[in-house]
Amino acid sequence: MSDVQEATNQLLDVNLCENQMSIQVTESGPRSESEHLQVTIGATVPTGFEQTAADEVREKLGSSCKISKDRGKIYFDISVDSLAQVHCLRSVDNLFVVVQEFKDYQFKETKEEVLKDFEELAGKLPWSDPLKIWKINTCFKKKKTKRRKLNPNSSKQKIDNGRGDTTVEKDVKKELTNSVSDSQISDYYENPAIKEQVSTLIGDGLTSCKDETEENSKEEADPEVLKFRVTCNRAGEKHCFSSNEAARDFGGAVQDYFKWKADMTNFDVEVLLNIHDNEVVVGIALTEESLHRRNITHFGPTTLRSTLAYGMLRLCAPQPTDIIVDPMCGTGAIPIEGATEWSNCYHIAGDNNPLAVNRAANNISSLLTKIQVKEGKLPLGLPIDTIQWDICNLPLRTGSVDIIVTDMPFGKRMGSKKRNWNLYPACLREMSRVCRPGTGRAVLLTQDKKCFAKALSGMGHLWRKVHTVWVNIGGLHAAVYLLKRTPQSFVHPSEEDGERCPW
């Protein structure tokens, strides 16, 4: 992560120096005011992994972090120079800057009175600093948009609809000097692997420099009105209004206050109104799509989110030289995330389905291509291998694996509930064989909790349950189990007790 943080810091320094005048909401604000700006950032995370995300924030940003009563959200304070590093967090899905938080909002008794309060609230909020952060964040998006325009393989181009940034004409040499750091950070906000070489990007940048300056001049002469939408997320049973009603009335007041244009699909600014019981948080979105869309380009029927994969891996605290195995890898989300974040470990991605193994290999190849473009040279590779195997008869030595992390079949889109009653005990038995006695651990995700509990009860001499994290997977209530391998040595079952894998 050190290389990424260094690159993002360089980009942020460039943006602050070059775009300082454009990111001020009021022209009178001094330059140092934005540089030392402190704001609260909100982040959505996989439910159940709030503490894991909070630990990552403290570790990588050095910021204190608060876990919201509303599940799946955390809040932390940062300075503006840490904004780029926030986008590099591995455990967060979406980011927003907090305009104001009301910990005990007093709702009126009638719906009309509550909606009237929401209308009046828009004009009382401290919008200035959050909008500065939004404008700095928009610089990142503009770099991404520029790369997409220069990419001949890109079929979709995002049009800048009057974001309000005014760029002063710069020296061409200075623009070229910054191109490398710009490309590094741009890659972090794009999911498709970028095919063009850095040299092509710089060459195209020269030819487009004049056109870009002319475009900016036109924007100065005829600035467009920003487009916005309000999204309300509401949880609680004691509210006398709906989410749509709150978004409608609060959004109307925001429109009157800023004179922005409402647009539900092609918007520049997304204002968030998060309501959980008596807690109300108003924010401005900093991400257009979830940050979990970072590694996977070839999807399967049950592809796991990268943020959830990171949380599962972090639960087992990987140590240098650990051998980490995902015996039912699917598209490889877990081992790919592990190889990216814990490159000092060795990761094995295996599955019994040849299509799944092929998808995992393709995802690894796409990630290597992305790294090649970012670094401008052929990467040495990732500490990861893929293999097709039988989960009940792994081609691994007894006691040779340190960590097992996998997403077990729920019996919904993959497998069946009936087959799980034979599969789960067989899996746990084979996992206990290859896992190191005493120090080995396993992190297993499943929605078939009853079946898993039954299988685990028969393996009490080999596995000890340490912790359970309750998660929500696409509306399904699932659980992540952290297991510790007992010191007892594995004894092969007798031949009459042996069973073939129920796949």
Coordinates of N, CA, C and O in Angstrom, one line a residue, residues 109-277:
E109 N -45.0 15.2 15.2 CA -46.0 14.1 15.3 C -46.7 13.8 14.0 O -47.0 12.7 13.7
T110 N -46.9 14.8 13.2 CA -47.6 14.6 11.9 C -46.6 14.6 10.7 O -45.5 15.2 10.8
K111 N -47.0 14.0 9.7 CA -46.1 13.9 8.5 C -45.9 15.3 7.9 O -44.8 15.6 7.4
E112 N -46.9 16.1 7.8 CA -46.8 17.4 7.3 C -45.8 18.2 8.0 O -44.9 18.9 7.4
E113 N -45.8 18.1 9.3 CA -44.8 18.9 10.1 C -43.4 18.4 9.9 O -42.4 19.2 9.8
V114 N -43.2 17.1 9.8 CA -41.9 16.5 9.6 C -41.3 17.0 8.3 O -40.2 17.4 8.2
L115 N -42.1 16.9 7.2 CA -41.6 17.2 5.9 C -41.4 18.7 5.8 O -40.4 19.2 5.1
K116 N -42.1 19.5 6.5 CA -41.9 21.0 6.6 C -40.5 21.2 7.2 O -39.8 22.1 6.8
D117 N -40.2 20.5 8.3 CA -38.9 20.6 8.9 C -37.8 20.3 8.0 O -36.7 20.9 8.0
F118 N -37.9 19.2 7.2 CA -36.9 18.9 6.2 C -36.7 20.0 5.2 O -35.6 20.2 4.8
E119 N -37.8 20.6 4.8 CA -37.6 21.8 3.8 C -36.8 22.9 4.4 O -36.0 23.5 3.8
E120 N -37.1 23.2 5.7 CA -36.4 24.3 6.4 C -34.9 23.9 6.7 O -34.1 24.8 6.8
L121 N -34.7 22.6 6.8 CA -33.3 22.2 7.2 C -32.3 22.4 6.1 O -31.1 22.8 6.4
A122 N -32.7 22.4 4.9 CA -31.7 22.5 3.8 C -31.0 23.9 3.8 O -29.8 23.9 3.5
G123 N -31.7 24.9 4.2 CA -31.0 26.2 4.2 C -30.2 26.5 5.5 O -29.5 27.5 5.6
K124 N -30.3 25.6 6.5 CA -29.6 25.8 7.7 C -28.3 25.0 7.8 O -27.5 25.1 8.8
L125 N -28.0 24.1 6.9 CA -26.9 23.2 7.0 C -25.6 23.9 6.5 O -25.6 24.7 5.7
P126 N -24.4 23.4 7.1 CA -23.1 24.0 6.8 C -22.6 23.3 5.5 O -21.8 22.4 5.6
W127 N -23.0 23.7 4.3 CA -22.6 23.1 3.1 C -21.2 23.4 2.6 O -20.7 22.6 1.8
S128 N -20.6 24.5 3.0 CA -19.4 25.0 2.4 C -18.2 24.0 2.4 O -17.7 23.7 1.3
D129 N -17.8 23.5 3.5 CA -16.6 22.6 3.6 C -16.9 21.3 2.9 O -16.0 20.8 2.1
P130 N -18.1 20.7 3.1 CA -18.3 19.4 2.3 C -18.3 19.6 0.8 O -17.9 18.7 0.1
L131 N -18.8 20.8 0.3 CA -18.7 21.0 -1.1 C -17.3 21.2 -1.6 O -17.0 20.8 -2.7
K132 N -16.4 21.7 -0.7 CA -15.0 21.8 -1.1 C -14.4 20.5 -1.3 O -13.7 20.2 -2.3
I133 N -14.7 19.6 -0.4 CA -14.2 18.2 -0.5 C -14.8 17.5 -1.7 O -14.1 16.8 -2.4
W134 N -16.1 17.8 -2.0 CA -16.7 17.2 -3.2 C -16.0 17.7 -4.5 O -15.8 16.9 -5.4
K135 N -15.6 18.9 -4.5 CA -14.9 19.5 -5.7 C -13.5 18.9 -5.8 O -13.1 18.6 -7.0
I136 N -12.8 18.7 -4.7 CA -11.5 18.0 -4.8 C -11.7 16.6 -5.3 O -10.9 16.1 -6.2
N137 N -12.7 15.9 -4.8 CA -13.0 14.6 -5.2 C -13.3 14.5 -6.7 O -13.0 13.5 -7.4
T138 N -14.0 15.5 -7.2 CA -14.4 15.6 -8.6 C -13.1 15.6 -9.5 O -13.2 15.1 -10.6
C139 N -12.0 16.1 -9.0 CA -10.8 16.1 -9.8 C -10.4 14.7 -10.1 O -9.9 14.4 -11.2
F140 N -10.5 13.8 -9.1 CA -10.2 12.4 -9.4 C -11.1 11.8 -10.5 O -10.7 11.1 -11.3
K141 N -12.4 12.2 -10.4 CA -13.3 11.7 -11.4 C -13.0 12.2 -12.8 O -13.1 11.5 -13.8
K142 N -12.5 13.5 -12.8 CA -12.2 14.0 -14.1 C -11.0 13.3 -14.7 O -10.9 13.1 -16.0
K143 N -10.0 12.9 -13.9 CA -8.9 12.2 -14.4 C -9.3 10.9 -15.0 O -8.9 10.4 -16.1
K144 N -10.3 10.2 -14.3 CA -10.8 9.0 -14.8 C -11.6 9.2 -16.1 O -11.4 8.4 -17.0
T145 N -12.3 10.2 -16.2 CA -13.1 10.5 -17.4 C -12.1 10.8 -18.6 O -12.3 10.3 -19.7
K146 N -11.0 11.5 -18.3 CA -10.1 11.8 -19.4 C -9.4 10.5 -19.9 O -9.3 10.3 -21.1
R147 N -9.1 9.6 -19.0 CA -8.5 8.3 -19.4 C -9.5 7.5 -20.3 O -9.1 6.9 -21.2
R148 N -10.8 7.6 -19.9 CA -11.8 6.8 -20.7 C -11.9 7.4 -22.1 O -12.1 6.7 -23.1
K149 N -11.8 8.7 -22.2 CA -11.9 9.3 -23.5 C -10.7 9.0 -24.4 O -10.9 8.8 -25.6
L150 N -9.6 8.8 -23.8 CA -8.4 8.4 -24.5 C -8.3 6.9 -24.8 O -7.5 6.5 -25.6
N151 N -9.1 6.2 -24.1 CA -9.1 4.7 -24.3 C -10.0 4.3 -25.5 O -11.2 4.4 -25.4
P152 N -9.4 3.8 -26.5 CA -10.3 3.4 -27.7 C -11.2 2.2 -27.4 O -12.2 2.0 -28.2
N153 N -11.0 1.4 -26.4 CA -11.8 0.3 -26.1 C -13.0 0.7 -25.2 O -13.8 -0.2 -25.0
S154 N -13.1 1.9 -24.8 CA -14.1 2.3 -23.9 C -15.4 2.7 -24.7 O -15.3 3.5 -25.6
S155 N -16.5 2.1 -24.4 CA -17.7 2.4 -25.1 C -18.6 3.4 -24.5 O -19.5 4.0 -25.1
K156 N -18.3 3.8 -23.2 CA -19.1 4.8 -22.5 C -18.2 5.9 -22.1 O -17.1 5.7 -21.6
Q157 N -18.6 7.1 -22.4 CA -17.9 8.3 -22.0 C -18.7 9.2 -21.1 O -19.9 9.5 -21.5
K158 N -18.2 9.6 -19.9 CA -19.0 10.4 -19.1 C -18.7 11.9 -19.4 O -17.6 12.3 -19.5
I159 N -19.8 12.6 -19.6 CA -19.7 14.0 -20.0 C -19.7 14.9 -18.8 O -20.5 14.7 -17.9
D160 N -18.8 15.8 -18.7 CA -18.7 16.7 -17.6 C -19.8 17.8 -17.7 O -19.7 18.6 -18.6
N161 N -20.8 17.7 -16.8 CA -21.9 18.7 -16.9 C -21.7 19.9 -16.0 O -22.4 20.0 -15.0
G162 N -20.8 20.7 -16.3 CA -20.6 21.9 -15.6 C -20.3 21.7 -14.1 O -21.1 22.2 -13.3
R163 N -19.2 21.0 -13.8 CA -18.9 20.8 -12.4 C -18.4 22.1 -11.7 O -18.3 22.1 -10.5
G164 N -18.1 23.1 -12.5 CA -17.8 24.3 -11.9 C -16.3 24.6 -11.7 O -15.9 25.6 -11.2
D165 N -15.5 23.6 -12.1 CA -14.0 23.8 -12.0 C -13.5 24.6 -13.1 O -13.8 24.4 -14.3
T166 N -12.7 25.6 -12.8 CA -12.1 26.5 -13.9 C -10.6 26.3 -13.8 O -9.9 26.5 -12.8
T167 N -10.0 25.8 -14.9 CA -8.6 25.4 -15.0 C -7.8 26.5 -15.6 O -8.1 27.0 -16.7
V168 N -6.7 27.0 -15.0 CA -5.9 28.1 -15.5 C -4.9 27.4 -16.5 O -4.5 26.3 -16.3
E169 N -4.6 28.1 -17.6 CA -3.8 27.5 -18.7 C -2.4 27.2 -18.1 O -1.8 28.1 -17.4
K170 N -1.9 26.0 -18.3 CA -0.6 25.5 -17.7 C 0.4 25.3 -18.8 O 0.1 25.1 -20.0
D171 N 1.6 25.3 -18.4 CA 2.7 24.9 -19.2 C 2.7 23.5 -19.6 O 2.4 22.6 -18.8
V172 N 2.9 23.2 -20.9 CA 2.8 21.8 -21.4 C 3.8 20.9 -20.7 O 3.5 19.7 -20.3
K173 N 5.0 21.3 -20.4 CA 6.0 20.5 -19.7 C 5.5 20.1 -18.4 O 5.7 18.9 -17.9
K174 N 4.9 21.0 -17.6 CA 4.3 20.7 -16.3 C 3.2 19.7 -16.4 O 3.1 18.8 -15.5
E175 N 2.4 19.7 -17.4 CA 1.3 18.8 -17.6 C 1.9 17.4 -17.8 O 1.4 16.4 -17.3
L176 N 3.0 17.3 -18.6 CA 3.6 16.0 -18.9 C 4.2 15.4 -17.6 O 4.2 14.2 -17.4
T177 N 4.8 16.3 -16.8 CA 5.5 15.8 -15.6 C 4.5 15.1 -14.7 O 4.8 14.2 -14.0
N178 N 3.3 15.6 -14.7 CA 2.2 15.1 -13.7 C 1.5 13.9 -14.3 O 0.7 13.3 -13.6
S179 N 1.7 13.6 -15.6 CA 0.9 12.5 -16.2 C 1.1 11.2 -15.6 O 0.2 10.4 -15.5
V180 N 2.3 10.9 -15.1 CA 2.5 9.5 -14.6 C 1.8 9.3 -13.3 O 1.1 8.4 -13.1
S181 N 1.8 10.3 -12.4 CA 1.1 10.2 -11.1 C -0.4 10.2 -11.4 O -1.1 9.5 -10.7
D182 N -0.8 11.0 -12.3 CA -2.3 11.0 -12.7 C -2.7 9.6 -13.1 O -3.8 9.1 -12.7
S183 N -1.9 9.0 -14.0 CA -2.3 7.7 -14.5 C -2.4 6.6 -13.4 O -3.2 5.7 -13.4
Q184 N -1.5 6.8 -12.4 CA -1.5 5.8 -11.3 C -2.7 5.8 -10.5 O -3.3 4.8 -10.2
I185 N -3.2 7.0 -10.1 CA -4.4 7.1 -9.3 C -5.6 6.9 -10.1 O -6.6 6.3 -9.6
S186 N -5.6 7.2 -11.4 CA -6.8 6.9 -12.3 C -7.1 5.5 -12.3 O -8.2 5.1 -12.3
D187 N -6.0 4.6 -12.4 CA -6.2 3.2 -12.4 C -7.0 2.7 -11.2 O -7.7 1.7 -11.3
Y188 N -6.8 3.4 -10.1 CA -7.4 2.9 -8.9 C -8.9 3.1 -8.9 O -9.7 2.4 -8.1
Y189 N -9.4 4.0 -9.7 CA -10.9 4.2 -9.7 C -11.5 3.6 -10.9 O -12.7 3.9 -11.2
E190 N -10.8 2.8 -11.7 CA -11.4 2.1 -12.9 C -11.3 0.6 -12.6 O -10.4 0.1 -12.1
N191 N -12.4 -0.1 -13.1 CA -12.4 -1.5 -13.0 C -11.8 -2.2 -14.2 O -11.1 -3.1 -14.1
P192 N -12.2 -1.8 -15.5 CA -11.7 -2.5 -16.6 C -10.2 -2.2 -16.8 O -9.6 -1.2 -16.4
A193 N -9.5 -3.3 -17.2 CA -8.0 -3.1 -17.4 C -7.8 -2.2 -18.6 O -8.3 -2.3 -19.6
I194 N -6.9 -1.2 -18.4 CA -6.6 -0.2 -19.4 C -5.6 -0.7 -20.4 O -4.6 -1.2 -19.9
K195 N -5.9 -0.6 -21.6 CA -5.1 -1.3 -22.6 C -4.0 -0.4 -23.2 O -3.0 -0.9 -23.7
E196 N -4.2 0.9 -23.2 CA -3.2 1.8 -23.9 C -1.9 1.9 -23.0 O -2.0 1.8 -21.8
Q197 N -0.8 2.2 -23.6 CA 0.4 2.4 -22.9 C 0.5 3.8 -22.4 O -0.1 4.7 -22.9
V198 N 1.4 4.0 -21.4 CA 1.5 5.3 -20.8 C 2.1 6.3 -21.9 O 1.7 7.5 -21.9
S199 N 2.9 5.8 -22.8 CA 3.5 6.7 -23.8 C 2.4 7.2 -24.7 O 2.4 8.4 -25.1
T200 N 1.4 6.4 -25.0 CA 0.3 6.8 -25.9 C -0.5 7.8 -25.1 O -1.0 8.8 -25.7
L201 N -0.7 7.6 -23.9 CA -1.5 8.6 -23.1 C -0.9 10.0 -23.1 O -1.5 11.0 -23.3
I202 N 0.4 10.0 -22.9 CA 1.1 11.3 -22.9 C 1.1 11.9 -24.3 O 0.8 13.1 -24.4
G203 N 1.2 11.1 -25.3 CA 1.2 11.7 -26.7 C -0.2 12.3 -27.0 O -0.3 13.4 -27.5
D204 N -1.2 11.5 -26.6 CA -2.6 12.0 -26.8 C -2.9 13.2 -26.0 O -3.6 14.1 -26.3
G205 N -2.3 13.3 -24.8 CA -2.5 14.4 -23.9 C -1.9 15.7 -24.5 O -2.5 16.8 -24.4
L206 N -0.8 15.6 -25.3 CA -0.3 16.8 -25.9 C -1.2 17.3 -27.0 O -1.5 18.5 -27.0
T207 N -1.8 16.4 -27.8 CA -2.7 16.9 -28.8 C -4.0 17.4 -28.3 O -4.7 18.2 -28.9
S208 N -4.4 16.9 -27.1 CA -5.7 17.4 -26.6 C -5.6 18.5 -25.6 O -6.6 19.1 -25.2
C209 N -4.3 18.9 -25.3 CA -4.1 20.0 -24.4 C -4.8 21.3 -24.8 O -5.5 22.0 -24.0
K210 N -4.6 21.7 -26.1 CA -5.2 22.9 -26.6 C -6.7 22.9 -26.6 O -7.4 23.8 -26.2
D211 N -7.3 21.7 -27.0 CA -8.8 21.6 -27.0 C -9.3 21.7 -25.6 O -10.4 22.3 -25.4
E212 N -8.6 21.1 -24.6 CA -9.1 21.2 -23.2 C -9.1 22.6 -22.7 O -10.1 23.0 -22.0
T213 N -8.1 23.4 -23.1 CA -8.1 24.8 -22.6 C -9.2 25.6 -23.2 O -9.8 26.4 -22.6
E214 N -9.5 25.3 -24.5 CA -10.6 26.0 -25.2 C -11.9 25.6 -24.5 O -12.8 26.4 -24.3
E215 N -12.1 24.3 -24.1 CA -13.3 23.9 -23.5 C -13.5 24.6 -22.2 O -14.6 25.0 -21.8
N216 N -12.4 24.7 -21.4 CA -12.5 25.4 -20.1 C -12.9 26.8 -20.2 O -13.6 27.4 -19.4
S217 N -12.4 27.5 -21.3 CA -12.7 28.9 -21.6 C -14.2 29.0 -21.8 O -14.8 30.0 -21.4
K218 N -14.8 28.1 -22.6 CA -16.2 28.1 -22.9 C -17.0 27.9 -21.6 O -18.0 28.6 -21.4
E219 N -16.5 27.1 -20.7 CA -17.2 26.8 -19.5 C -17.3 28.1 -18.6 O -18.2 28.4 -17.9
E220 N -16.1 28.8 -18.7 CA -16.1 30.1 -17.9 C -17.1 31.1 -18.4 O -17.8 31.7 -17.7
A221 N -17.2 31.1 -19.7 CA -18.1 32.1 -20.3 C -19.6 31.7 -20.2 O -20.5 32.5 -20.0
D222 N -19.9 30.4 -20.2 CA -21.2 29.9 -20.2 C -21.3 28.7 -19.2 O -21.5 27.6 -19.6
P223 N -21.2 29.0 -17.9 CA -21.3 27.8 -16.9 C -22.6 27.2 -16.9 O -23.7 27.9 -16.9
E224 N -22.7 25.9 -16.8 CA -23.9 25.1 -16.8 C -24.3 24.9 -15.3 O -23.5 24.9 -14.4
V225 N -25.6 24.8 -15.1 CA -26.1 24.6 -13.7 C -25.9 23.1 -13.4 O -26.1 22.2 -14.1
L226 N -25.4 22.9 -12.1 CA -25.2 21.6 -11.6 C -26.5 20.8 -11.6 O -27.5 21.3 -11.2
K227 N -26.4 19.5 -11.9 CA -27.5 18.6 -11.7 C -27.3 17.8 -10.5 O -26.2 17.4 -10.1
F228 N -28.4 17.5 -9.8 CA -28.3 16.8 -8.5 C -29.5 15.9 -8.3 O -30.5 16.0 -9.0
R229 N -29.4 15.0 -7.3 CA -30.5 14.2 -6.9 C -30.4 14.0 -5.4 O -29.2 14.0 -4.8
V230 N -31.4 13.7 -4.7 CA -31.4 13.4 -3.3 C -31.8 11.9 -3.1 O -32.9 11.5 -3.6
T231 N -31.0 11.2 -2.4 CA -31.3 9.8 -2.1 C -31.5 9.6 -0.6 O -30.7 10.0 0.2
C232 N -32.7 9.1 -0.2 CA -33.0 8.9 1.2 C -33.0 7.4 1.6 O -33.6 6.6 0.9
N233 N -32.2 7.1 2.6 CA -32.1 5.7 3.1 C -32.7 5.8 4.5 O -32.1 6.4 5.4
R234 N -33.8 5.1 4.7 CA -34.5 5.2 6.0 C -34.7 3.8 6.6 O -35.0 2.8 5.9
A235 N -34.4 3.7 7.9 CA -34.6 2.5 8.7 C -35.3 2.8 10.0 O -34.9 3.8 10.7
G236 N -36.3 2.1 10.4 CA -37.0 2.4 11.6 C -38.5 2.3 11.4 O -39.0 2.5 10.3
E237 N -39.2 1.9 12.4 CA -40.7 1.7 12.3 C -41.5 2.8 12.8 O -42.7 2.8 12.7
K238 N -40.9 3.8 13.4 CA -41.7 4.8 14.1 C -41.8 6.1 13.2 O -42.2 7.2 13.7
H239 N -41.4 6.0 11.9 CA -41.5 7.2 11.1 C -42.9 7.3 10.4 O -43.4 6.2 9.9
C240 N -43.4 8.5 10.3 CA -44.8 8.6 9.7 C -44.7 9.1 8.3 O -45.7 9.5 7.7
F241 N -43.5 9.0 7.7 CA -43.3 9.4 6.3 C -42.5 8.3 5.6 O -41.8 7.5 6.2
S242 N -42.5 8.3 4.3 CA -41.8 7.4 3.5 C -40.4 8.0 3.0 O -40.2 9.2 3.1
S243 N -39.6 7.1 2.5 CA -38.3 7.6 2.0 C -38.5 8.5 0.8 O -37.8 9.6 0.7
N244 N -39.4 8.2 0.0 CA -39.6 9.0 -1.2 C -40.1 10.4 -0.9 O -39.8 11.4 -1.5
E245 N -41.0 10.5 0.1 CA -41.6 11.7 0.6 C -40.5 12.6 1.2 O -40.4 13.8 0.9
A246 N -39.6 12.0 2.0 CA -38.5 12.8 2.6 C -37.5 13.3 1.5 O -37.1 14.5 1.5
A247 N -37.2 12.4 0.6 CA -36.3 12.8 -0.5 C -36.9 13.9 -1.4 O -36.2 14.9 -1.8
R248 N -38.2 13.8 -1.6 CA -38.9 14.8 -2.5 C -38.9 16.2 -1.9 O -38.5 17.2 -2.5
D249 N -39.3 16.3 -0.6 CA -39.4 17.6 0.0 C -38.1 18.2 0.4 O -37.8 19.4 0.2
F250 N -37.1 17.4 0.9 CA -35.8 17.9 1.2 C -35.1 18.3 -0.1 O -34.4 19.3 -0.2
G251 N -35.3 17.5 -1.2 CA -34.7 17.8 -2.5 C -35.2 19.1 -3.1 O -34.4 19.8 -3.7
G252 N -36.5 19.3 -2.9 CA -37.0 20.6 -3.4 C -36.4 21.8 -2.7 O -36.2 22.8 -3.3
A253 N -36.2 21.6 -1.4 CA -35.6 22.7 -0.7 C -34.1 23.0 -1.1 O -33.6 24.1 -1.2
V254 N -33.4 21.8 -1.3 CA -32.0 21.9 -1.8 C -32.0 22.6 -3.2 O -31.1 23.5 -3.4
Q255 N -32.9 22.3 -4.0 CA -33.0 22.9 -5.3 C -33.2 24.4 -5.2 O -32.6 25.2 -5.9
D256 N -34.1 24.8 -4.3 CA -34.4 26.3 -4.1 C -33.2 27.0 -3.6 O -32.9 28.1 -3.9
Y257 N -32.4 26.3 -2.7 CA -31.3 26.9 -2.0 C -30.1 27.2 -2.9 O -29.5 28.2 -2.9
F258 N -29.8 26.1 -3.8 CA -28.6 26.2 -4.6 C -28.9 26.6 -6.1 O -28.0 26.9 -6.8
K259 N -30.2 26.5 -6.4 CA -30.6 26.8 -7.8 C -30.1 25.7 -8.7 O -29.7 26.0 -9.9
W260 N -29.9 24.5 -8.2 CA -29.5 23.4 -9.0 C -30.6 22.8 -9.8 O -31.8 23.1 -9.5
K261 N -30.3 21.9 -10.8 CA -31.4 21.3 -11.5 C -31.5 19.8 -11.1 O -30.5 19.1 -11.1
A262 N -32.7 19.4 -10.8 CA -32.9 18.0 -10.4 C -32.8 17.1 -11.6 O -33.4 17.3 -12.7
D263 N -32.1 16.0 -11.4 CA -31.9 14.9 -12.5 C -31.7 13.6 -11.8 O -30.6 13.5 -11.1
M264 N -32.6 12.7 -11.9 CA -32.5 11.4 -11.2 C -31.4 10.4 -11.7 O -31.0 9.5 -11.0
T265 N -31.0 10.6 -13.0 CA -30.1 9.7 -13.6 C -28.7 10.3 -14.0 O -27.7 9.8 -13.6
N266 N -28.7 11.4 -14.6 CA -27.5 12.0 -15.1 C -27.2 13.2 -14.2 O -27.3 14.4 -14.6
F267 N -26.7 12.9 -13.0 CA -26.5 14.0 -12.0 C -25.0 14.2 -11.7 O -24.2 13.3 -11.9
D268 N -24.7 15.4 -11.2 CA -23.3 15.7 -10.8 C -23.2 15.5 -9.3 O -22.1 15.0 -8.9
V269 N -24.1 15.9 -8.5 CA -24.1 15.9 -7.1 C -25.2 14.9 -6.6 O -26.3 15.1 -7.0
E270 N -24.8 14.0 -5.7 CA -25.8 13.2 -5.0 C -25.8 13.5 -3.6 O -24.9 13.3 -2.8
V271 N -26.9 14.1 -3.1 CA -27.1 14.4 -1.7 C -27.8 13.3 -1.0 O -28.8 12.7 -1.5
L272 N -27.2 12.9 0.1 CA -27.7 11.7 0.9 C -28.4 12.1 2.1 O -28.0 13.0 2.9
L273 N -29.6 11.5 2.4 CA -30.4 11.8 3.6 C -30.5 10.4 4.3 O -31.4 9.6 3.9
N274 N -29.7 10.1 5.2 CA -29.7 8.8 5.9 C -30.4 9.0 7.2 O -30.0 9.8 8.1
I275 N -31.5 8.2 7.4 CA -32.3 8.3 8.6 C -32.4 6.9 9.2 O -32.8 5.9 8.6
H276 N -31.9 6.8 10.5 CA -32.0 5.5 11.2 C -32.6 5.8 12.6 O -31.9 6.4 13.4
D277 N -33.9 5.4 12.8 CA -34.6 5.8 14.0 C -34.5 7.3 14.2 O -35.0 8.0 13.4

